[in-house]
């Protein structure tokens, strides 16, 4: 196949074709890859462009001898392109030819690689340029411009250059287009799979582009006129090992993403853009970026324009060096990746907990209270990552949670609230890319987390957000001071996004509910909503605290005491339980999951007083039993600190669906029970602590 490309440049008289071609050749001639072919014209040499003059008889004779690859007539003149230009194309040189749009169909099939370049300009500029040329009267110029021009036929690829501004600008645009289209390569599917990262391959002796120069950039972008560009890592292949000099190979995933057949012509560009790389280098060097600059970098990272090493270097620096102003900038930039939901009301409330407290399943209590009070609370929650259950896992033991945006809107319209999985509504492709880099490296920061959390709340349409920040020896936040500092950051960044945020530092040193695992935590939630005597007082109090604060700061109650009274009235009346039932029905009821059929109790090794319960260790035992994947698995805590127990008395019960999981969990409990017991011996207290970090 020919390597050279014929660039057939068309446009109306006066548009500046000759000027742009001359300017482009001045820039490209030194490469040795471009030539301009002279037209044979039946016009004297002294008139118009630099051409090869010929008489009509001579022109006819050349036609008869087959000297022309392509010829046409216009404006009572004859024009021709000599067949010798095929020699340049065969040698790999790209040929620029000034042509005619009306004659374009006759050119079809004569060359392997044809690109039509259409130069356009406004009618006023055309008239001005034609008048300066002095060949036609004003009436003739007006008639020429008014002449209806048929659309370009679909022959080859098409590039349009607008020559309405400065000549230098138009020449630069033309050169960029020529370079892009001249370096096109033949697409080939490689028998290689590259998983998430797309990969492209060039032969080291590639004849169309300088392969080593492109390899130095690390990333390229594969383009065609028919499909969106696909970024890919670039690898070079030794000559003679599966790729010709004018081919580009794509891994299976990249080939399927591009969606073109083998043999299609594609162009490649270096990526990312120089301006984007300058931003990345500034941040890595310790500089600050604004919202628009972060948005640019995030977009190019999501589009995989950077090698993973450069992405990681940027994220390391960004995550570790954000001040308040930059945290707001990151949050705003992240908001651009998801459209904001408009709920059609002035107040939409939401809640987020930093987590870290076993059994603190307050959201399924808060949402129905707040919704029953008349506020909208479309709550989306996550599944557990390291704990025995997340809010989404617990709700999944009662109803469907995998709702899309339309389904969530319908549930909220009917009930005033929802408790759904955030994977479909709040999913961010930016998080996918960032997490793939940061999680293996253990990278995290409060600033980065705050920007991520609040940008999702903004996208979900929230106007008022409460933040639960538990602190304690085993929680994510170790001290009240640390929690209060983070709370201030949440409030500052929230204000930067136009949200009203109120954060609370809460005691996270103790287990809140009895159950650890989806079905057992759901049981605790329903006990509170049913006002059952055995309901966890700590779980009830914490849920009412946040429900009251939501009602108060959203303007639903004049004082916090009045808000607490209103929330408790809704709970005591049964309205909250009815509202949760309505939400579950709207989301799609499932058979409520009960604790698993297999169980084993873990007893006290001696008589004494319960000193502390390591809920984090018990959560690990629950995970060994199968939670949260198995909604029926978990640990049911039967004692509380300060309670007297006898030797052998059950401290907690492990539930599992299969004997192997039960035995594994029981073995872990045997090694480290996770409960501290104080025994009275010789008028002194001897503490026996089972499990690390017991509280």
XYZ file of C-alpha atoms in Angstrom:
695
model
C 0.000 0.000 0.000
C 1.162 3.562 -0.668
C 2.439 5.419 2.325
C 2.045 8.944 0.940
C -1.232 10.870 1.101
C -2.711 13.097 -1.600
C -4.119 16.244 0.015
C -6.650 17.648 -2.435
C -7.271 21.244 -1.357
C -10.497 22.897 -2.462
C -12.404 26.094 -1.766
C -13.929 29.068 -3.582
C -11.820 31.628 -5.386
C -10.436 34.224 -3.017
C -10.505 31.933 0.008
C -6.707 31.891 0.150
C -5.822 28.346 -0.950
C -2.580 29.327 -2.660
C -1.500 31.484 0.277
C -2.138 28.725 2.804
C -0.505 26.051 0.666
C 2.601 28.227 0.261
C 2.703 28.923 4.002
C 2.326 25.247 4.856
C 5.035 24.209 2.403
C 7.408 26.783 3.876
C 6.992 25.062 7.233
C 6.982 21.467 5.984
C 9.405 21.390 3.063
C 12.362 20.802 5.337
C 10.915 17.501 6.519
C 11.339 15.971 3.070
C 7.912 14.372 3.431
C 5.809 16.951 1.553
C 5.763 18.212 -2.025
C 3.435 20.587 -3.833
C 2.397 19.536 -7.293
C 2.030 22.219 -9.958
C -1.170 22.275 -11.927
C -1.121 22.381 -15.704
C -3.461 25.248 -16.656
C -4.472 26.644 -20.027
C -3.466 30.091 -18.879
C -0.319 32.148 -19.501
C 2.478 31.839 -16.966
C 2.414 35.483 -15.930
C -1.153 35.322 -14.634
C -2.237 33.916 -11.265
C -0.505 31.150 -9.324
C 2.785 29.441 -10.060
C 1.585 26.855 -12.579
C 2.638 25.009 -15.724
C 1.084 26.878 -18.677
C -0.208 24.968 -21.696
C -2.210 25.723 -24.798
C -5.558 24.046 -25.272
C -4.077 21.835 -28.004
C -1.150 20.834 -25.813
C -3.497 20.091 -22.933
C -5.625 17.871 -25.187
C -2.524 16.034 -26.347
C -1.446 15.369 -22.758
C -4.919 14.009 -22.014
C -4.652 11.693 -25.006
C -1.207 10.468 -23.868
C -2.480 9.710 -20.321
C -0.213 12.302 -18.753
C -2.865 13.386 -16.247
C -3.971 11.509 -13.183
C -6.847 13.960 -12.867
C -8.119 16.892 -14.925
C -11.146 19.191 -15.105
C -12.476 22.409 -16.547
C -13.625 25.579 -14.794
C -14.062 29.262 -15.594
C -13.318 28.569 -19.308
C -9.929 27.085 -18.375
C -8.553 23.540 -18.233
C -6.684 22.193 -15.208
C -4.676 18.988 -14.784
C -2.587 17.098 -12.201
C 0.221 15.076 -13.751
C 0.355 11.321 -13.193
C 3.928 11.670 -11.990
C 2.613 12.620 -8.550
C 2.020 8.886 -8.032
C 5.791 8.463 -7.869
C 5.952 10.849 -4.915
C 3.127 9.009 -3.173
C 4.771 5.634 -3.758
C 8.008 7.000 -2.278
C 6.187 7.979 0.887
C 5.938 11.704 0.157
C 2.706 13.568 0.787
C 1.420 15.639 -2.123
C -0.485 18.938 -1.825
C -2.680 19.742 -4.831
C -4.958 22.701 -5.477
C -8.153 21.128 -6.843
C -11.814 21.608 -7.679
C -14.698 20.465 -5.529
C -16.851 19.868 -8.652
C -14.199 17.560 -10.097
C -13.672 15.636 -6.899
C -15.833 12.592 -7.863
C -13.499 11.913 -10.817
C -10.605 11.496 -8.402
C -12.224 8.628 -6.489
C -10.237 5.408 -6.645
C -7.143 6.889 -8.263
C -5.030 6.930 -5.093
C -5.002 4.779 -1.976
C -4.879 7.639 0.503
C -6.889 10.735 -0.253
C -7.721 13.585 2.121
C -9.902 16.471 0.984
C -9.018 19.771 2.658
C -11.792 22.356 2.328
C -10.764 25.980 2.939
C -13.682 28.244 3.853
C -14.196 31.929 4.682
C -17.100 34.316 5.158
C -18.733 35.809 2.007
C -17.666 39.338 3.020
C -14.016 38.324 3.251
C -14.216 36.461 -0.055
C -15.588 39.558 -1.788
C -12.843 41.715 -0.302
C -10.072 39.330 -1.368
C -11.457 38.921 -4.889
C -11.669 42.701 -5.281
C -8.011 43.079 -4.254
C -7.040 40.502 -6.874
C -8.469 42.807 -9.570
C -9.496 40.166 -12.094
C -13.289 40.682 -11.909
C -15.772 43.493 -11.631
C -17.901 44.044 -8.559
C -20.925 42.483 -10.291
C -18.898 39.445 -11.335
C -17.600 39.026 -7.807
C -21.123 39.257 -6.381
C -22.354 36.694 -8.899
C -19.479 34.336 -8.071
C -20.141 34.476 -4.338
C -23.885 34.053 -4.820
C -23.337 30.954 -6.931
C -24.757 27.920 -5.195
C -22.025 25.443 -4.306
C -23.019 21.778 -4.084
C -21.957 19.832 -0.981
C -18.708 17.930 -1.151
C -19.145 14.333 -2.292
C -18.085 11.633 0.153
C -14.695 10.826 -1.356
C -11.886 10.107 1.087
C -11.508 11.872 4.429
C -12.452 15.503 4.916
C -10.735 18.295 6.872
C -12.113 21.841 7.075
C -9.957 24.923 7.696
C -11.607 28.298 8.324
C -9.512 31.163 6.933
C -11.388 34.062 8.527
C -8.617 35.295 10.814
C -4.915 35.861 10.436
C -2.922 33.980 7.795
C -0.512 32.563 10.401
C -3.395 31.085 12.368
C -4.902 29.404 9.285
C -1.494 28.114 8.122
C -0.882 26.608 11.581
C -4.286 24.899 11.463
C -3.560 23.539 7.995
C -0.127 22.227 9.008
C -1.599 20.508 12.076
C -4.255 18.846 9.926
C -1.711 17.759 7.304
C 0.598 16.268 9.905
C -2.219 14.425 11.619
C -3.646 12.942 8.437
C -0.268 12.243 6.815
C 0.833 10.115 9.733
C -2.168 7.817 9.507
C -1.499 4.157 10.014
C -3.259 0.954 9.029
C -5.180 -0.514 11.966
C -4.333 -4.054 13.063
C -5.785 -6.142 15.899
C -3.047 -7.728 18.001
C -3.473 -11.077 19.798
C -2.813 -9.355 23.109
C -5.041 -8.540 26.072
C -4.086 -5.604 28.293
C -6.965 -5.509 30.804
C -7.963 -2.017 31.986
C -5.094 -0.170 30.281
C -5.311 0.038 26.505
C -2.090 -0.692 24.614
C -0.913 0.273 21.131
C 2.062 -1.122 19.217
C 4.348 0.356 16.536
C 7.213 -1.233 14.662
C 10.550 0.323 15.549
C 11.144 0.916 11.830
C 7.714 2.520 11.276
C 7.763 4.435 7.992
C 4.779 6.704 8.660
C 5.833 8.237 11.982
C 8.905 8.474 14.163
C 8.068 5.579 16.460
C 10.805 6.264 19.021
C 9.680 9.891 19.383
C 6.110 8.812 20.098
C 7.320 6.119 22.494
C 9.115 8.802 24.484
C 5.772 10.394 25.356
C 4.548 7.145 26.924
C 0.935 7.620 25.821
C -0.716 8.189 22.466
C -4.239 8.754 21.229
C -5.630 6.785 18.296
C -7.991 8.875 16.175
C -10.227 8.485 13.156
C -12.753 10.779 11.539
C -15.505 8.275 12.336
C -14.966 7.367 16.002
C -14.007 9.040 19.312
C -10.309 8.900 20.133
C -8.923 6.064 22.266
C -5.863 6.744 24.480
C -3.351 3.930 24.914
C 0.073 3.089 26.291
C 2.588 2.693 23.457
C 5.020 -0.185 23.038
C 7.526 -0.745 20.231
C 8.055 -4.041 18.415
C 11.288 -5.105 16.766
C 11.195 -5.036 12.942
C 9.737 -8.094 11.259
C 7.726 -9.292 14.258
C 4.116 -8.849 13.253
C 3.742 -5.197 12.240
C 4.505 -3.550 8.905
C 6.019 -0.090 8.759
C 2.681 1.595 8.107
C 0.638 -0.316 10.708
C -0.433 0.363 14.276
C -1.489 -2.584 16.412
C -4.043 -2.400 19.206
C -4.632 -4.760 22.101
C -7.977 -6.519 22.113
C -9.588 -4.056 24.516
C -8.328 -0.975 22.663
C -9.364 -2.419 19.289
C -12.887 -3.126 20.548
C -13.106 0.319 22.153
C -12.145 2.050 18.891
C -14.764 0.046 16.997
C -13.162 0.147 13.528
C -12.339 -2.785 11.233
C -8.822 -3.966 10.559
C -7.317 -2.047 7.690
C -8.964 1.252 8.606
C -6.752 4.327 8.534
C -6.155 6.028 11.881
C -3.911 8.819 13.099
C -2.032 9.066 16.366
C -1.284 12.037 18.592
C 0.886 12.482 21.623
C -1.068 12.771 24.823
C -1.688 14.525 27.143
C -1.730 18.068 25.848
C 1.308 20.224 26.682
C -0.860 22.602 28.716
C -2.216 19.718 30.791
C 1.253 18.327 31.394
C 2.378 21.756 32.581
C -0.390 21.681 35.205
C 0.608 18.215 36.341
C 4.250 19.240 36.676
C 3.279 22.363 38.606
C 1.335 20.306 41.134
C 4.051 17.686 41.472
C 6.454 20.560 42.064
C 4.349 21.816 44.966
C 2.291 24.484 43.211
C -1.433 25.123 43.644
C -4.178 24.596 41.057
C -7.613 26.152 40.695
C -10.930 24.459 39.926
C -10.626 24.664 36.143
C -7.070 23.340 36.233
C -8.032 20.389 38.426
C -10.968 19.691 36.099
C -8.580 19.610 33.122
C -6.237 17.176 34.844
C -9.029 14.954 36.183
C -10.571 14.741 32.713
C -7.291 13.718 31.108
C -6.588 11.214 33.885
C -10.034 9.666 33.430
C -9.413 9.484 29.678
C -6.175 7.607 30.471
C -3.986 10.179 28.758
C -1.246 9.825 31.378
C 0.968 6.834 32.177
C 0.111 5.314 35.557
C 3.422 6.492 37.020
C 2.673 10.141 36.271
C -0.901 9.753 37.515
C 0.391 8.240 40.751
C 2.955 11.028 41.215
C 0.255 13.664 40.767
C -2.171 11.954 43.152
C 0.499 11.445 45.808
C 1.284 15.152 45.784
C -2.331 16.285 45.513
C -3.622 14.025 48.259
C -0.859 15.022 50.648
C -0.729 18.780 50.068
C -4.246 20.220 49.829
C -5.130 23.282 51.874
C -8.718 24.422 52.421
C -8.868 26.512 49.241
C -7.513 23.718 47.074
C -9.829 21.188 48.727
C -12.761 23.342 47.606
C -11.238 23.517 44.113
C -10.932 19.714 43.988
C -14.520 19.310 45.197
C -15.833 21.727 42.569
C -13.828 20.020 39.838
C -15.214 16.647 40.900
C -18.763 18.021 40.726
C -18.268 18.469 36.990
C -18.181 14.691 36.490
C -21.801 14.152 37.549
C -24.950 16.150 36.753
C -26.738 17.557 39.804
C -30.173 16.136 40.551
C -32.876 18.778 40.880
C -35.525 17.531 43.301
C -37.733 20.581 42.780
C -37.766 21.621 46.448
C -35.640 24.183 48.317
C -34.391 21.783 51.016
C -32.993 18.290 50.479
C -31.212 16.705 53.441
C -28.511 14.068 53.590
C -26.231 12.441 56.111
C -22.791 10.889 56.018
C -20.805 8.995 58.614
C -17.065 8.519 58.489
C -17.731 5.061 59.917
C -15.536 2.970 62.107
C -18.056 2.099 64.820
C -19.375 -1.496 64.725
C -23.140 -1.820 64.721
C -23.799 1.920 64.387
C -26.632 1.414 61.917
C -28.522 4.676 62.464
C -29.344 5.642 58.866
C -32.350 3.266 58.458
C -33.803 4.903 61.594
C -33.033 8.517 60.667
C -34.342 8.459 57.093
C -37.902 7.310 57.905
C -38.140 9.781 60.812
C -37.020 12.698 58.630
C -39.214 11.630 55.691
C -42.226 11.238 57.993
C -41.560 14.804 59.194
C -42.013 16.073 55.633
C -38.431 16.591 54.434
C -36.841 14.905 51.418
C -33.958 12.599 52.280
C -32.718 10.601 49.271
C -29.968 8.637 51.037
C -27.464 6.559 49.151
C -25.030 4.426 51.096
C -22.068 2.165 50.502
C -21.511 -1.496 51.008
C -19.019 -2.661 53.620
C -15.352 -2.713 52.665
C -13.716 -3.932 55.889
C -16.638 -4.156 58.351
C -19.314 -6.791 58.891
C -21.986 -4.665 57.234
C -22.570 -1.333 55.588
C -25.872 0.527 55.497
C -26.515 -0.796 51.977
C -25.814 -4.382 53.097
C -28.218 -4.031 56.014
C -31.013 -2.612 53.832
C -30.449 -5.386 51.317
C -31.611 -7.831 53.989
C -34.999 -6.052 53.738
C -35.420 -4.758 50.172
C -33.772 -3.981 46.856
C -31.018 -1.388 46.964
C -29.576 -1.478 43.419
C -31.722 1.346 42.063
C -30.860 3.632 39.191
C -31.484 7.371 39.174
C -34.995 7.115 37.761
C -36.042 4.482 40.281
C -34.641 6.506 43.175
C -36.588 9.564 42.015
C -39.784 7.518 41.945
C -39.193 6.073 45.438
C -38.474 9.520 46.880
C -41.497 10.991 45.095
C -43.725 8.368 46.752
C -42.191 8.208 50.228
C -39.977 11.248 50.792
C -36.846 9.166 51.208
C -34.828 6.163 50.131
C -31.893 4.088 51.369
C -30.203 2.777 48.259
C -26.772 1.623 47.183
C -24.639 4.485 45.906
C -23.004 2.420 43.180
C -25.497 3.492 40.506
C -26.410 7.029 41.557
C -23.157 8.340 43.022
C -20.733 6.233 41.021
C -17.843 8.296 39.682
C -15.503 7.051 36.968
C -12.944 9.398 38.490
C -13.090 7.355 41.711
C -12.478 4.162 39.725
C -9.284 5.594 38.256
C -8.105 7.256 41.475
C -8.828 4.204 43.661
C -6.930 1.922 41.284
C -3.821 3.986 42.044
C -4.323 5.104 45.648
C -5.626 1.959 47.348
C -2.634 -0.280 46.561
C -0.358 2.538 47.744
C -2.415 3.180 50.887
C -2.854 6.850 49.931
C -5.531 8.855 51.672
C -6.089 12.221 53.296
C -8.929 13.926 55.076
C -8.943 16.750 52.517
C -9.242 14.392 49.575
C -11.995 12.378 51.301
C -13.960 15.504 52.188
C -13.815 16.737 48.578
C -14.986 13.342 47.323
C -17.810 12.947 49.848
C -19.252 16.440 49.476
C -19.027 16.460 45.674
C -21.227 13.352 45.699
C -23.687 14.982 48.088
C -23.824 17.999 45.735
C -24.426 15.753 42.736
C -27.198 13.935 44.596
C -29.012 17.261 45.000
C -28.518 17.759 48.743
C -28.724 21.244 50.218
C -28.249 20.387 53.923
C -25.867 17.658 55.124
C -25.038 16.348 58.603
C -21.732 14.582 59.150
C -21.121 11.963 61.856
C -17.462 11.865 62.926
C -16.917 9.069 65.468
C -13.617 9.133 67.337
C -11.962 6.534 69.534
C -8.952 4.214 69.875
C -10.144 1.889 67.090
C -12.121 4.377 64.996
C -10.697 6.140 61.918
C -10.446 9.346 63.966
C -8.497 8.810 67.163
C -9.375 11.896 69.196
C -12.107 14.459 69.661
C -9.695 17.194 68.584
C -9.011 15.370 65.309
C -12.735 14.850 64.716
C -13.586 18.496 65.422
C -10.838 19.694 63.071
C -12.186 17.483 60.303
C -15.701 18.707 61.037
C -14.608 22.285 60.448
C -13.121 21.239 57.094
C -16.405 19.583 56.087
C -18.290 22.770 56.911
C -15.831 25.044 55.064
C -15.748 22.909 51.913
C -19.504 22.464 52.029
C -19.943 26.225 52.088
C -17.619 26.435 49.084
C -20.019 24.174 47.180
C -23.076 26.109 48.319
C -24.127 23.451 50.837
C -25.090 23.903 54.483
C -23.052 21.319 56.376
C -23.050 20.603 60.100
C -20.516 18.146 61.497
C -20.498 16.448 64.900
C -17.694 14.672 66.763
C -19.230 11.641 68.514
C -17.972 8.964 70.897
C -16.868 6.002 68.800
C -15.240 3.951 71.533
C -18.126 1.505 72.045
C -20.316 -0.851 70.078
C -23.658 0.873 69.439
C -25.977 -2.000 68.554
C -25.923 -5.674 69.523
C -25.721 -7.200 66.064
C -22.751 -7.290 63.691
C -23.790 -8.421 60.214
C -26.659 -7.396 57.878
C -29.569 -9.425 59.281
C -28.604 -8.838 62.907
C -28.109 -5.097 62.380
C -31.490 -4.942 60.620
C -33.026 -6.657 63.640
C -31.571 -3.942 65.889
C -32.928 -1.201 63.598
C -36.436 -2.673 63.567
C -36.380 -3.067 67.352
C -35.769 0.670 67.701
C -38.461 1.543 65.139
C -40.896 -0.820 66.898
C -40.083 0.755 70.282
C -39.286 -2.731 71.560
C -38.096 -3.057 75.198
C -34.951 -4.902 74.090
C -33.954 -2.178 71.602
C -30.451 -0.764 71.983
C -30.673 2.494 73.933
C -27.372 3.720 72.458
C -28.577 3.086 68.897
C -31.895 4.829 69.585
C -30.282 7.865 71.212
C -27.733 8.382 68.465
C -30.366 8.090 65.733
C -32.629 10.602 67.496
C -29.699 12.989 68.006
C -29.036 13.181 64.276
C -32.691 13.184 63.263
C -33.275 16.128 65.614
C -30.298 18.053 64.277
C -31.467 17.511 60.693
C -34.965 18.770 61.499
C -33.548 21.772 63.330
C -30.866 23.012 60.950
C -33.106 22.405 57.932
C -35.553 24.839 59.528
C -38.225 22.273 60.366
C -38.202 23.051 64.084
C -37.489 26.359 65.884
C -35.150 24.880 68.512
C -33.093 21.750 68.902
C -35.232 20.651 71.868
C -38.381 21.023 69.780
C -36.749 19.069 66.964
C -35.807 16.253 69.359
C -39.356 16.135 70.681
C -40.779 16.021 67.134
C -38.394 13.221 66.105
C -39.206 11.176 69.192
C -42.962 11.657 68.690
C -42.632 10.285 65.150
C -40.699 7.294 66.474
C -43.070 6.574 69.369
C -46.195 6.904 67.204
C -45.014 4.188 64.802
C -44.910 6.622 61.868
C -41.203 5.990 61.374
C -41.711 2.214 61.144
C -44.573 2.674 58.682
C -42.417 5.001 56.594
C -39.548 2.478 56.465
C -42.035 -0.165 55.342
C -43.250 2.194 52.614
C -39.694 2.919 51.476
C -38.852 -0.795 51.383
C -42.013 -1.547 49.391
C -41.255 1.230 46.914
C -37.673 0.011 46.470
C -38.874 -3.570 46.123
C -39.489 -5.854 49.092
C -37.553 -9.074 49.493
C -38.067 -11.797 52.054
C -36.532 -10.385 55.216
C -33.282 -12.168 55.936
C -33.156 -13.920 59.312
C -30.004 -14.947 61.188
C -28.380 -18.062 59.726
C -29.511 -21.546 60.749
C -26.114 -22.568 62.147
C -24.881 -20.932 65.334
C -22.346 -21.305 68.092
C -22.082 -19.452 71.390
C -18.817 -18.185 72.834
C -18.832 -18.366 76.632
C -16.981 -16.511 79.371
C -13.792 -18.272 80.416
C -14.364 -17.182 84.042
C -16.830 -15.390 86.273
C -16.440 -11.650 86.575
C -17.504 -8.270 85.213
C -17.527 -7.348 81.537
C -14.920 -4.660 81.153
C -14.849 -3.909 77.440
C -16.054 -5.325 74.137
C -13.782 -5.108 71.111
C -16.421 -4.601 68.443
C -13.798 -4.360 65.712
C -12.467 -7.818 66.552
C -15.994 -9.213 66.765
C -16.668 -7.652 63.365
C -13.714 -9.626 62.028
C -15.223 -12.804 63.449
C -18.515 -11.925 61.755
C -16.703 -11.547 58.429
C -15.115 -14.976 58.881
C -18.637 -16.303 59.397
C -19.575 -14.909 55.959
C -20.804 -11.353 56.553
C -21.550 -9.112 54.768
C -21.753 -11.192 51.563
C -23.913 -13.682 53.461
C -26.650 -11.431 54.813
C -27.633 -14.014 57.446
C -24.138 -14.342 58.947
C -22.787 -12.324 61.845
C -22.210 -11.997 65.558
C -24.930 -11.265 68.144
C -23.489 -9.637 71.303
C -25.326 -10.781 74.442
C -23.585 -8.745 77.159
C -22.578 -5.157 77.792
C -19.799 -3.504 79.852
C -20.413 -3.613 83.613
C -22.546 -6.748 83.524
C -21.748 -9.690 85.850
C -21.263 -13.052 84.111
C -20.664 -16.594 85.270
C -18.049 -18.915 83.860
C -19.360 -20.430 80.621
C -22.152 -17.885 80.269
C -22.618 -16.929 76.567
C -20.958 -13.632 75.631
C -22.031 -13.656 71.991
C -23.407 -15.993 69.350
C -21.866 -16.582 65.931
C -24.232 -17.237 62.996
C -23.159 -18.820 59.693
C -24.833 -20.568 56.770
C -22.257 -23.334 56.355
C -20.237 -25.367 58.774
C -16.864 -24.380 57.294
C -17.509 -20.662 57.857
C -18.855 -21.335 61.339
C -15.783 -23.363 62.284
C -13.437 -20.692 60.929
C -15.193 -17.946 62.900
C -15.298 -20.084 66.043
C -11.596 -20.840 65.745
C -10.838 -17.118 65.587
C -13.051 -16.514 68.644
C -11.206 -19.285 70.483
C -7.860 -17.632 69.770
C -9.051 -14.129 70.721
C -12.582 -13.820 72.169
C -12.553 -10.003 72.009
C -14.156 -9.455 75.434
C -12.421 -8.227 78.611
C -13.533 -9.778 81.934
C -12.521 -8.454 85.373
C -12.231 -11.153 88.054
C -12.235 -10.429 91.836
C -9.254 -12.164 93.455
C -7.856 -11.465 96.923
C -9.602 -8.102 97.259
C -8.031 -6.854 93.990
C -9.296 -6.674 90.479
C -7.377 -8.745 87.941
C -8.266 -7.858 84.364
C -8.119 -10.522 81.726
C -8.324 -9.055 78.266
C -9.077 -11.319 75.359
C -8.552 -9.755 71.972
C -6.300 -6.907 70.958
C -7.315 -3.384 71.778
C -10.302 -4.305 73.925
C -12.168 -1.240 75.127
